XYZ file of C-alpha atoms in Angstrom:
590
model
C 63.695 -304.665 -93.126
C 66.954 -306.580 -94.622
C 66.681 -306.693 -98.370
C 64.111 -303.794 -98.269
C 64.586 -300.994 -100.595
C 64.103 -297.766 -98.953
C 63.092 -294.320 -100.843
C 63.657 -296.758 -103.921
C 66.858 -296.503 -103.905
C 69.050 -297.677 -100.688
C 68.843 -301.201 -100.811
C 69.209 -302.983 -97.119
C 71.945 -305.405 -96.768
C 72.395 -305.919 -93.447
C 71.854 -304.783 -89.750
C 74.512 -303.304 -88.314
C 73.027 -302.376 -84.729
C 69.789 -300.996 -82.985
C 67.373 -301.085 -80.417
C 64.064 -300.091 -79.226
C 63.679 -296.848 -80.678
C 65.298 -298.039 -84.248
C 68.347 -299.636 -85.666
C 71.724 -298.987 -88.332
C 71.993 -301.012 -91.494
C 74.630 -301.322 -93.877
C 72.970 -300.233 -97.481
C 74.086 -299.534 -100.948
C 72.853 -296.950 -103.288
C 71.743 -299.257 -106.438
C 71.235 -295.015 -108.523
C 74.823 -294.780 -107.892
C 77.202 -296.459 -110.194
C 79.134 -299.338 -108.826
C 76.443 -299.271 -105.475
C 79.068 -297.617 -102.958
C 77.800 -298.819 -99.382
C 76.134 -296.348 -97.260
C 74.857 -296.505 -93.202
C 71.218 -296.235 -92.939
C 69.980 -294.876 -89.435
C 66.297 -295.708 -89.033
C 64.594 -293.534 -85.868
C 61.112 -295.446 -85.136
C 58.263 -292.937 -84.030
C 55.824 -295.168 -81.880
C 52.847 -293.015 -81.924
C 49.583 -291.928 -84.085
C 49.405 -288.631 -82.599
C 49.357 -286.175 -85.806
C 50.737 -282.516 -83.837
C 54.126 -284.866 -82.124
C 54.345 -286.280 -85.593
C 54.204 -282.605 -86.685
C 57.270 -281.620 -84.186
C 59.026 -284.728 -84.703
C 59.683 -284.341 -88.177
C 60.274 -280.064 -87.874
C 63.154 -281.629 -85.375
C 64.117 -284.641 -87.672
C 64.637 -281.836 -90.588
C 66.941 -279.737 -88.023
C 69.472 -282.490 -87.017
C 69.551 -283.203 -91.118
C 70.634 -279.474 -91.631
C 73.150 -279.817 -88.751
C 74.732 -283.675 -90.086
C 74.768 -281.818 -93.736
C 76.655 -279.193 -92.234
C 78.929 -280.992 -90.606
C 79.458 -283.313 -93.594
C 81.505 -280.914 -95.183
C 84.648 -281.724 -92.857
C 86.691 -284.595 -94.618
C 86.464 -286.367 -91.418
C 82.914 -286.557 -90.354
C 80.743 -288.713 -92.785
C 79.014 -286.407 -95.373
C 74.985 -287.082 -94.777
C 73.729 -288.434 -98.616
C 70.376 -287.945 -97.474
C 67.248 -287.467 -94.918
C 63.934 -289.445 -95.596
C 60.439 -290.132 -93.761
C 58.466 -293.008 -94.537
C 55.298 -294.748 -92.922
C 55.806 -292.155 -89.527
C 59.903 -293.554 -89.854
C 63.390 -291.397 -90.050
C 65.830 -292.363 -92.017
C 69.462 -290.764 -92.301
C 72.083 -292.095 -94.757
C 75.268 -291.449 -93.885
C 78.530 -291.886 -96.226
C 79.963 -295.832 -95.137
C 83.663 -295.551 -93.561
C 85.398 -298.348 -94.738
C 87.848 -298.562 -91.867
C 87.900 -300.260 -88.069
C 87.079 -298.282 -84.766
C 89.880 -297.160 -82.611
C 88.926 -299.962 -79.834
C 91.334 -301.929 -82.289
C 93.822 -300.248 -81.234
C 93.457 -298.872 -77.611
C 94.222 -302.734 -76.496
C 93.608 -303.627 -72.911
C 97.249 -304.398 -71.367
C 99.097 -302.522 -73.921
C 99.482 -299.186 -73.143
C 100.583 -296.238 -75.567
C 103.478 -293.963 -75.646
C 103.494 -290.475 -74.878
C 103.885 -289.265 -78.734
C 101.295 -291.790 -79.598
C 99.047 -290.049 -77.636
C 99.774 -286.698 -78.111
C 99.402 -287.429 -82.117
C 95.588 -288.802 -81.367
C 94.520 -285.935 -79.060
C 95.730 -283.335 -81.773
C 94.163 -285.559 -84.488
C 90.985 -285.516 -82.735
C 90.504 -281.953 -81.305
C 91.188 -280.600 -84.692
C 87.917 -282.502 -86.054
C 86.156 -281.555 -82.633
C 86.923 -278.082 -82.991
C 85.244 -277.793 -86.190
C 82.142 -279.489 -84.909
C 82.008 -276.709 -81.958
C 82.635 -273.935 -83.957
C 79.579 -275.007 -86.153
C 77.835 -274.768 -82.097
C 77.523 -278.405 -81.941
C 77.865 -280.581 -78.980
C 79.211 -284.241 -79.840
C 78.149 -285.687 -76.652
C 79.467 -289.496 -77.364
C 83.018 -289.270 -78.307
C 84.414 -292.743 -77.566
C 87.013 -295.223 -79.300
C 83.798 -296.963 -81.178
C 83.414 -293.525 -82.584
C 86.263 -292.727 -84.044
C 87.232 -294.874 -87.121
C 90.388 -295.034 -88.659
C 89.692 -294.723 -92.034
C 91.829 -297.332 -94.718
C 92.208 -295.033 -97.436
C 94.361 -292.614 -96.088
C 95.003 -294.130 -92.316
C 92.928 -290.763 -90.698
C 90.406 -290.566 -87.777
C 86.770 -290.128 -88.676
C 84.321 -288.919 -86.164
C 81.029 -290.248 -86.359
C 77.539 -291.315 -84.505
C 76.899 -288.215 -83.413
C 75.074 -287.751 -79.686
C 72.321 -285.643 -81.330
C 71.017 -287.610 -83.312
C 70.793 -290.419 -80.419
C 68.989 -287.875 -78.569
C 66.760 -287.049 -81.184
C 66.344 -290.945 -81.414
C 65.138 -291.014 -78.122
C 63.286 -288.116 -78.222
C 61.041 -289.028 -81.166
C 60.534 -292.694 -79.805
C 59.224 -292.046 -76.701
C 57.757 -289.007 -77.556
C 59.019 -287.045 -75.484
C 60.104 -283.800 -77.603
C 60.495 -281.018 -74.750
C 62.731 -283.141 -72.214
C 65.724 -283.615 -71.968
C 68.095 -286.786 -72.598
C 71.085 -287.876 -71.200
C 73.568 -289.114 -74.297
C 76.569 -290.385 -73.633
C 78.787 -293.376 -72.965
C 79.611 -293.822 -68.936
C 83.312 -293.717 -68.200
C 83.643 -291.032 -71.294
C 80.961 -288.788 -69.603
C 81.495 -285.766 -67.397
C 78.970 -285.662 -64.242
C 77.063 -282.609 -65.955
C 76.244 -284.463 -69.040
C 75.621 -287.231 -66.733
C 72.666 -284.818 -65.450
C 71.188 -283.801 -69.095
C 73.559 -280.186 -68.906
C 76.320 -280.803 -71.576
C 78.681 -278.562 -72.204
C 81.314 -278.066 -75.222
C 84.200 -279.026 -72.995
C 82.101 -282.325 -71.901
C 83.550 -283.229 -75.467
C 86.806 -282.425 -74.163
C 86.081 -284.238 -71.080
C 85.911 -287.425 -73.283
C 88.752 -286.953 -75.517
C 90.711 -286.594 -71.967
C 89.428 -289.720 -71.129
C 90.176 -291.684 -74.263
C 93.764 -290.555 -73.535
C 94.230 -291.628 -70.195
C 92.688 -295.003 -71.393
C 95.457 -295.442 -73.880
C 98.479 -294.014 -71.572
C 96.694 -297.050 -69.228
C 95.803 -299.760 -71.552
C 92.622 -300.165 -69.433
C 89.151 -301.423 -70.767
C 86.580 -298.805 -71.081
C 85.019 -300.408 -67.794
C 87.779 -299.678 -65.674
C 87.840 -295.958 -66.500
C 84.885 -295.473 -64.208
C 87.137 -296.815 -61.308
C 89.651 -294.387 -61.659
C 86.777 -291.601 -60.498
C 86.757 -290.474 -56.804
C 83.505 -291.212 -55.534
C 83.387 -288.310 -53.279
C 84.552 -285.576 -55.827
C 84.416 -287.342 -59.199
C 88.290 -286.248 -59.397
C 90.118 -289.013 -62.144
C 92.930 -290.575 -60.509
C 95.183 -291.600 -63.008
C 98.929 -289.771 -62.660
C 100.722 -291.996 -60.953
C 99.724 -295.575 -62.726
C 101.867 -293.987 -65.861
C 105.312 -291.632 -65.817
C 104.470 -288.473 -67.811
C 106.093 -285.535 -68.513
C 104.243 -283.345 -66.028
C 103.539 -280.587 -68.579
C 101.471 -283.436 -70.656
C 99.654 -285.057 -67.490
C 98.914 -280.881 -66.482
C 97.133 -280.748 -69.855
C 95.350 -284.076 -69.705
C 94.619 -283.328 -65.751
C 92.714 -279.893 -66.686
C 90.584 -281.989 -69.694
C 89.634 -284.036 -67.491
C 88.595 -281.742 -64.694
C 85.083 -282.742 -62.768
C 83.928 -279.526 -63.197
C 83.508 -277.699 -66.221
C 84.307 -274.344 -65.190
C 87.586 -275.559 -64.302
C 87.816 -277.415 -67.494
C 89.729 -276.165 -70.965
C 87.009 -273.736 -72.052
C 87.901 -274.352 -75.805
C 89.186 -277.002 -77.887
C 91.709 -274.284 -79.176
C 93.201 -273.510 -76.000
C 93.891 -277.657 -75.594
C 95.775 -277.412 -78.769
C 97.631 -274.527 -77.945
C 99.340 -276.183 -74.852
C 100.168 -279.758 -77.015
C 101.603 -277.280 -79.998
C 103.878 -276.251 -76.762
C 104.939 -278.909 -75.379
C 105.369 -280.451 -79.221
C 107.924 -277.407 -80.216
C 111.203 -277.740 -81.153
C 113.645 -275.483 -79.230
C 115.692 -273.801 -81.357
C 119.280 -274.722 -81.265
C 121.874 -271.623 -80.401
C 124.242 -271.140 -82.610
C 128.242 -271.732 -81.761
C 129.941 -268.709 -81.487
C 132.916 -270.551 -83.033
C 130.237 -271.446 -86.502
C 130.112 -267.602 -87.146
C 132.932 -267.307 -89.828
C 132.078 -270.141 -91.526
C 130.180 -269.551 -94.841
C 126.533 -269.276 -95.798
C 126.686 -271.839 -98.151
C 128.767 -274.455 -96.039
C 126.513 -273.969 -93.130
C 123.321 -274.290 -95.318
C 124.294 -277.474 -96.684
C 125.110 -278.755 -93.109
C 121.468 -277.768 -92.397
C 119.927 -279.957 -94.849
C 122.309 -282.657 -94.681
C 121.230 -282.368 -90.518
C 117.521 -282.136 -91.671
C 117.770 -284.683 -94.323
C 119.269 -287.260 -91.428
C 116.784 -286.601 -88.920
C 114.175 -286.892 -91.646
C 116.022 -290.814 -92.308
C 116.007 -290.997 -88.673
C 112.185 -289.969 -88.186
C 111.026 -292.519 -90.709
C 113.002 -295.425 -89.421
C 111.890 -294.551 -85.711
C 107.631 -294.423 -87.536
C 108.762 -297.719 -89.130
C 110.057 -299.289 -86.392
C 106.849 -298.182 -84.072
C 104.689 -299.395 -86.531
C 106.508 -302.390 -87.613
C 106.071 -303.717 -83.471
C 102.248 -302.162 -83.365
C 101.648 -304.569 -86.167
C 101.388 -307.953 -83.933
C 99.270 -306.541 -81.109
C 96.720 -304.708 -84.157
C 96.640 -308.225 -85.241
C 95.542 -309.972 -82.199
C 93.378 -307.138 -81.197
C 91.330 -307.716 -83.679
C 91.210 -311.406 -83.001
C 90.072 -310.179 -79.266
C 87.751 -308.415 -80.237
C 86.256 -311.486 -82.631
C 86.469 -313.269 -79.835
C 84.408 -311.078 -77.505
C 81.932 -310.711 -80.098
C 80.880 -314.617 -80.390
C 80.470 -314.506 -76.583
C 77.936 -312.234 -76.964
C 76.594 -314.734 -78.947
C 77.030 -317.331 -76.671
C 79.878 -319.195 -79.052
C 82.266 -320.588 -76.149
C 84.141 -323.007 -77.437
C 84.716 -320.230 -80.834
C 85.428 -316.800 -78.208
C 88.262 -319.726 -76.905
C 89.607 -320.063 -80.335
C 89.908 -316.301 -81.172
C 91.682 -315.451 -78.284
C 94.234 -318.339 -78.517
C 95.315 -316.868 -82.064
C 95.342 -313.867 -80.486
C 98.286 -314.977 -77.636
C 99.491 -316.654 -80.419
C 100.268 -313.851 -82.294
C 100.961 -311.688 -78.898
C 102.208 -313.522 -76.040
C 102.047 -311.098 -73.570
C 98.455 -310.263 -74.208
C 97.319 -310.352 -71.200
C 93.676 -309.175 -71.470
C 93.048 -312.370 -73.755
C 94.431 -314.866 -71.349
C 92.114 -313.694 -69.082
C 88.827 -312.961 -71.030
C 90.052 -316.932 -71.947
C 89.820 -317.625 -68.358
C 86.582 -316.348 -68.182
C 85.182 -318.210 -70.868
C 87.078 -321.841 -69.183
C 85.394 -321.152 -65.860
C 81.579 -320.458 -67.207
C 82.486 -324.523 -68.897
C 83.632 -325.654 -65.150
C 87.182 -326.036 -66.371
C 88.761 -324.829 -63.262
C 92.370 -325.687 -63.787
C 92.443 -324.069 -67.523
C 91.241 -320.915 -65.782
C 94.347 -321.167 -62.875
C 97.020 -321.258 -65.580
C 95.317 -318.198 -67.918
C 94.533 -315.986 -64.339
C 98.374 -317.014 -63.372
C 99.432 -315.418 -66.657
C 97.553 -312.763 -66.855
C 98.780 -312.213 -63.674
C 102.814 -313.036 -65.091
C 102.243 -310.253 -67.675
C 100.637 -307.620 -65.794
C 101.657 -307.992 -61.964
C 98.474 -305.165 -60.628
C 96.038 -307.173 -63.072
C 93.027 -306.924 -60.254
C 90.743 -308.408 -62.252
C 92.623 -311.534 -62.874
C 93.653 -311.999 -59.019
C 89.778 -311.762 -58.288
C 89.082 -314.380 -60.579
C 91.958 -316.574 -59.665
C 90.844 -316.332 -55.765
C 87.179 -317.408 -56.751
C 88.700 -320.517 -58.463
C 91.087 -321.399 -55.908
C 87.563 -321.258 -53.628
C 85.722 -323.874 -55.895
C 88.400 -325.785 -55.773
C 88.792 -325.646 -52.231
C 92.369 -324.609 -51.831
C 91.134 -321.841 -49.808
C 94.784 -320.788 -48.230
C 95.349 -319.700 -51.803
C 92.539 -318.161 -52.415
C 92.929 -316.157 -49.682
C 96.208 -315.085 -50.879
C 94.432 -313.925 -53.985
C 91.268 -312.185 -52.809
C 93.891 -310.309 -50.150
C 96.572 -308.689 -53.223
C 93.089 -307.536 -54.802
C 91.813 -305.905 -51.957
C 95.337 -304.238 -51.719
C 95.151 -303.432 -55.291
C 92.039 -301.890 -55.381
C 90.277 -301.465 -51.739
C 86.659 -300.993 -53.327
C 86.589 -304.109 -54.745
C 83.611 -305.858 -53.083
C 83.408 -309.569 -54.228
C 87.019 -310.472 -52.748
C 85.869 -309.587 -49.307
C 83.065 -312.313 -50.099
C 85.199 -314.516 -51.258
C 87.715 -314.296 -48.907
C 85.403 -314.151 -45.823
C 83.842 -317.727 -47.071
C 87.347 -319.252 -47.516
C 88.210 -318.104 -44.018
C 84.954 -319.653 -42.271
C 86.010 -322.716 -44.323
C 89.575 -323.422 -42.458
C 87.838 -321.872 -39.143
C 88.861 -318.477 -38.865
C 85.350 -317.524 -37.760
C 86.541 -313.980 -36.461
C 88.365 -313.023 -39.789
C 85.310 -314.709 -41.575
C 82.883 -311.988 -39.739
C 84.974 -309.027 -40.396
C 85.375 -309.796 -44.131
C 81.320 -310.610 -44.694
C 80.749 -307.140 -42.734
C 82.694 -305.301 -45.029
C 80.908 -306.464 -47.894
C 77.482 -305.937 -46.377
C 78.593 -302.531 -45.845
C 79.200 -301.996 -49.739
C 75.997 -304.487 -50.771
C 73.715 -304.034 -48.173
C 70.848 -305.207 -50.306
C 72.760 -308.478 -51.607
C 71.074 -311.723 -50.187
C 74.201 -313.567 -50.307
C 76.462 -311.566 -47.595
C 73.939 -312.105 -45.001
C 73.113 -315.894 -45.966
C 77.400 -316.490 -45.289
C 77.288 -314.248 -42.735
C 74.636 -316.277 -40.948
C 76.171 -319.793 -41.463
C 78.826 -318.261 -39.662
C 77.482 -317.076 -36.710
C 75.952 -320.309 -36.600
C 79.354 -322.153 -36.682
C 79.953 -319.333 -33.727
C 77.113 -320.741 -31.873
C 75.258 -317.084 -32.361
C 72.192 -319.120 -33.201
C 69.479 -315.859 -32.887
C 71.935 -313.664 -34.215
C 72.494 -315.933 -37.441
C 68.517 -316.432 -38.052
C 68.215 -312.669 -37.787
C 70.911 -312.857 -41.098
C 68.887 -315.298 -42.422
C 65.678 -313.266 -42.307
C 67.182 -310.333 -43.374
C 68.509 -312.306 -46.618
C 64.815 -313.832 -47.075
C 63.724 -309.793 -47.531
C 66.047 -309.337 -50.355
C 65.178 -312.987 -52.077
C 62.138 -314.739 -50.578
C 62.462 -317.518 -52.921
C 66.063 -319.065 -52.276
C 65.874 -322.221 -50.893
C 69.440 -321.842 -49.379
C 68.047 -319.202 -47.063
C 65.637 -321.533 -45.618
C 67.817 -324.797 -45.759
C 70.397 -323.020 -43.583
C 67.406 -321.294 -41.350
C 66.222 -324.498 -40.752
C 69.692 -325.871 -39.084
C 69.534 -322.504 -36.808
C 66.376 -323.855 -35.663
C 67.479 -327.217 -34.768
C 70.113 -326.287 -32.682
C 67.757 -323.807 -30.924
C 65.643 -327.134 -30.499
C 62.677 -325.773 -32.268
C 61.868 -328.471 -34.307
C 58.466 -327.917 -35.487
C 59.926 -324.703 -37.293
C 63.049 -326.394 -38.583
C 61.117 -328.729 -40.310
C 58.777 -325.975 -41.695
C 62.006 -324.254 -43.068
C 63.502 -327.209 -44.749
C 60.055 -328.016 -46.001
C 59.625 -324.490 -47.603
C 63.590 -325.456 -49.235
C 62.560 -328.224 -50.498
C 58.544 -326.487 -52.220
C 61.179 -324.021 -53.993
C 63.950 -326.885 -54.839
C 62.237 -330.610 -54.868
C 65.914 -331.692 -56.249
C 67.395 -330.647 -52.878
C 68.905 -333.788 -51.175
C 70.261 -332.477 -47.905
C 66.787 -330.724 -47.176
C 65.389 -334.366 -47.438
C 68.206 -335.601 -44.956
C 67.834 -332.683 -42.667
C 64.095 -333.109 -42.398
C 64.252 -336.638 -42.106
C 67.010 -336.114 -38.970
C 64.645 -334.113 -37.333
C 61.822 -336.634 -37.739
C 63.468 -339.811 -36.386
C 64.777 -337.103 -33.363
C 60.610 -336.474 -33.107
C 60.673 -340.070 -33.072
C 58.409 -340.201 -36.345
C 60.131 -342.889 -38.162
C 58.032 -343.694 -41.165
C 58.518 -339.662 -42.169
C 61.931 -339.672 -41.450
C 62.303 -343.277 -43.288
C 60.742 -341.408 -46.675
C 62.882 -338.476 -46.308
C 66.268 -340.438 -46.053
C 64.950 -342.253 -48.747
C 64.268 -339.571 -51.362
C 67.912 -337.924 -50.041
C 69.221 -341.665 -50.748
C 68.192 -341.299 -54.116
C 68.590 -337.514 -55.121
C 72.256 -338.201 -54.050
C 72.899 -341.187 -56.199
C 71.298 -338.792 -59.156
C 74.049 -336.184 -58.547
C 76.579 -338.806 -57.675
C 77.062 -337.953 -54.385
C 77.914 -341.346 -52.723
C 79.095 -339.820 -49.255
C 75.441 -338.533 -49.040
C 73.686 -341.421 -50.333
C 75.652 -343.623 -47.868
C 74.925 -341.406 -45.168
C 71.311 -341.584 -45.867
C 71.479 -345.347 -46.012
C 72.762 -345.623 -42.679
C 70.104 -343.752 -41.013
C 67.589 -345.557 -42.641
C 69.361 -348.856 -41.238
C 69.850 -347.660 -37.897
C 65.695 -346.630 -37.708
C 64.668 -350.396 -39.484
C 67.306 -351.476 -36.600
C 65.053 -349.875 -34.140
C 61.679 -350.538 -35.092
C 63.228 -354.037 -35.103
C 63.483 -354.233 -31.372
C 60.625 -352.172 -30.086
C 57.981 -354.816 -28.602
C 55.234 -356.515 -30.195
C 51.958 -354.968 -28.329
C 48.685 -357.046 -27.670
C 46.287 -356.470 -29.559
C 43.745 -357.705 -27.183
């Protein structure tokens, strides 16, 4: 549809997102003079079906009535128009030339108390208009809320309606309804199709504690009690209780214990935000009106000085992290796109610019260990780590590297601080439980991969470790039962059956060993230690030939992946059987 001209008028410039069910482009009205830009918002109805055509468009007409509506509020895009073409939707919104307020809730850099206070005022006022018009946002998040350039105010845009309505009209399904929302933003009820008007207030609650944390949006979600959906926040930041009371109550799992109005939220910041006033000196009362009026302004007219200065200097140290933010977030855009060695660039100007960026050194970290450099990722996990001593995340990472590398004291040491930082963490139980088997603390090994069965009970790869475990325990029954149990969960992993098939040997039931590492080697013909195992357990049968073929194709699989402790190995069992077949008798052949 890019370069298409819709309604003859809105030319198409670019995409600027979409889906299944239809996508946003970036337009500009070519009627208008000087083509101002414009946001296009295509819903695609999938269906011939003349009377859901009939409802979709009587609903399509509706939400246009409600976005014009709303429109009228200097900071919620005014709708320019509503059009159907060829059973499509169109909506074109006013363009907010601006950037989202992700650019500026920065991961690692968390935000005063005034800061936030300013934003939640800034934001309920707009969100109070929208619920007074009975409207339900149902998506308020940092992507939409732009700060606009022209006159530095939030704008509050993409609507959950209209995503509904999206939905809706796509899959035809015009009666039900659809959960909308963003997780981590959204209160359980909305979670359950059942938004309220405070679920908006539920987010806005939520985008504050974010900030106050300088978390990602992915780590709000943790801060949820899984038993009673409770947010757990308080005492990772020092509040003024009277603040944390009124973030607490917006935040409140259940909306009948929630703020019942976006007034009644503003009510308690214009509280907390008022300025005592100061009691007059009893030794001031003789002094004259005039005096004491001029003291007044000359008092007002310094804390004015005073008020600026302390905005400038705020803004003046905002400016670097802005900067790099928006070089993270640059950089997490071209790894969606798969541009490595560019999503490494980006976030290197962005420590460059902020040193004590934290988040960057380790989304860099992430990037270095997805290209196998292992040591790059060390140094950006250790500071990450430096900058932000509870950085979970980073530890986690760290401990897996350690593991590759085989330092496995130290990873250890890592995996343990992360399960002591955050107890529901499962990978670091993995992790750790692997590095234990590997310096032969079998017993610690056990308990770890039991734990994180417990929280993945259907992941493959806790039972496989679990198994080679018990085998190094000697719990030979015990470990194939593992092993079986992993096969359920993914029949077609060759590591499953390679490691079944060593279980078997030691149990001395050959004939099934070598139909395991047979079955390895169908799903993996690259697999060079399923050659050498097979071939082991042929010469023990005392079939040399097969076992001569297997060692062989090990030998060489080996040298391809330039494994020359293998390939030697394999060499010498080959010897050893020409060695034999070298002294066996010559029989008559009469």
């Amino acid at each position: 549809m890019v370069t298409q001209l819709l309604d003859n008028r809105y030319q198409i410039v670019r995409v600027l997102g979409g889906g299944t069910f239809g996508q946003t482009f970036l337009s500009k009205d070519i009627k208008r003079p000087g083509h101002p830009e414009c946001v296009v918002k295509q819903l695609r109805y999938l269906s011939n079906d003349p009377q859901s055509l009939q409802i979709a468009s009587r609903l399509f007409k509706q939400e246009a009535e409600i976005l014009e509506k709303l429109g009228k509020h200097p900071q919620i895009p005014t709708l320019l128009a509503d059009i159907e073409e060829n059973q499509e939707f169109y909506l074109v919104q006013e363009f907010i030339d601006g950037h989202p307020l992700t650019d500026e809730i920065i991961p690692g850099q968390p935000w005063n108390e005034d800061q936030v206070i300013k934003l939640l005022i800034d934001v309920l006022k707009i969100l109070d208009y929208v619920h007074q018009e009975r409207i339900i946002h149902r998506d308020i998040k940092p992507d939409n809320l732009m700060r606009r350039d022209s006159d530095n105010q939030i704008v509050l845009i993409d609507f959950g309606a209209v995503k509904e309505l999206r939905t809706q009209i796509a899959q035809k399904q015009i009666n039900q309804t659809v959960s909308i929302g963003t997780p981590g933003y959204m209160p359980i009820e909305q979670f359950h199709g059942k938004p309220q008007f405070n679920s908006d207030i539920y987010a806005v609650g939520m985008i504050a504690i974010q900030a106050l944390l300088g978390i990602d949006a992915n780590e709000l979600q943790e801060l949820r009690n899984p038993n009673n959906n409770q947010v757990i926040w308080r005492k990772q930041q020092q509040l003024k209780s009277k603040v944390a009371n009124v973030i607490d109550k917006m935040v409140s799992p259940g909306y009948q214990r929630r703020y019942q109005s976006v007034t009644d939220v503003l009510a308690d910041l214009e509280k907390i935000l008022a300025i005592s006033e100061s009691k007059a000196s009893s030794t001031n009362n003789n002094k004259k009106y005039k005096h004491k009026k001029q003291l007044n302004m000359i008092f007002a007219w310094v804390l004015a000085v005073i008020g600026i200065t302390g905005l400038a200097i705020l803004l003046y140290n905002q400016l670097p992290q802005i900067k790099a933010g928006k070089f993270y977030k640059q950089g997490i855009e071209k790894l969606k796109k798969e541009d490595k060695q560019g999503a490494i660039e980006e976030f290197t100007e962005a420590i460059k610019i902020y040193p004590n960026y934290s988040e960057a050194f380790y989304e860099r970290a992430k990037v270095h260990y997805n290209l196998g450099e292992y040591k790059e990722v060390i140094e950006d996990t250790s500071e990450a780590i430096r900058i932000n001593p509870g950085y979970a995340d980073a530890y986690s990472d760290r401990c897996g590297t350690y593991f590759i590398m085989k330092e496995y004291q130290k990873a250890i040491d890592d995996c343990t601080k992360v399960i002591g930082l955050n107890p529901k963490f499962d990978l670091p139980y993995l992790n750790r439980g692997i590095s234990y088997s590997k310096i032969e603390k079998n017993q610690e090994a056990i308990e770890d991969l039991n734990k994180f069965i417990q929280s993945k009970p259907n992941d493959s790869i806790g039972y496989l470790n679990r198994g080679i475990v018990k085998g190094k325990l000697k719990d030979f029954r015990e470990a194939i039962e593992d092993y079986n149990q992993a096969l359920k969960l993914s029949p077609e992993s060759p590591d499953i059956y390679y490691n079944r098939g060593i279980a078997y040997f030691d149990l001395k039931e050959y004939p099934q060993a070598i139909k395991d590492y047979s079955q390895a080697i169908k799903l993996n013909p690259d697999y060079p230690d399923a050659y050498y195992n097979r071939g082991y357990v042929y010469r023990y049968l005392n079939d040399k030939q097969a076992a001569i073929k297997d060692f062989e194709q090990a030998a060489k699989l080996y040298t391809a992946k330039n494994l020359q402790d293998g390939y030697n190995n394999a060499q010498e069992q080959i010897r050893q059987i020409q060695n034999q077949l070298k002294l066996e008798p010559i029989r008559a052949l009469w």
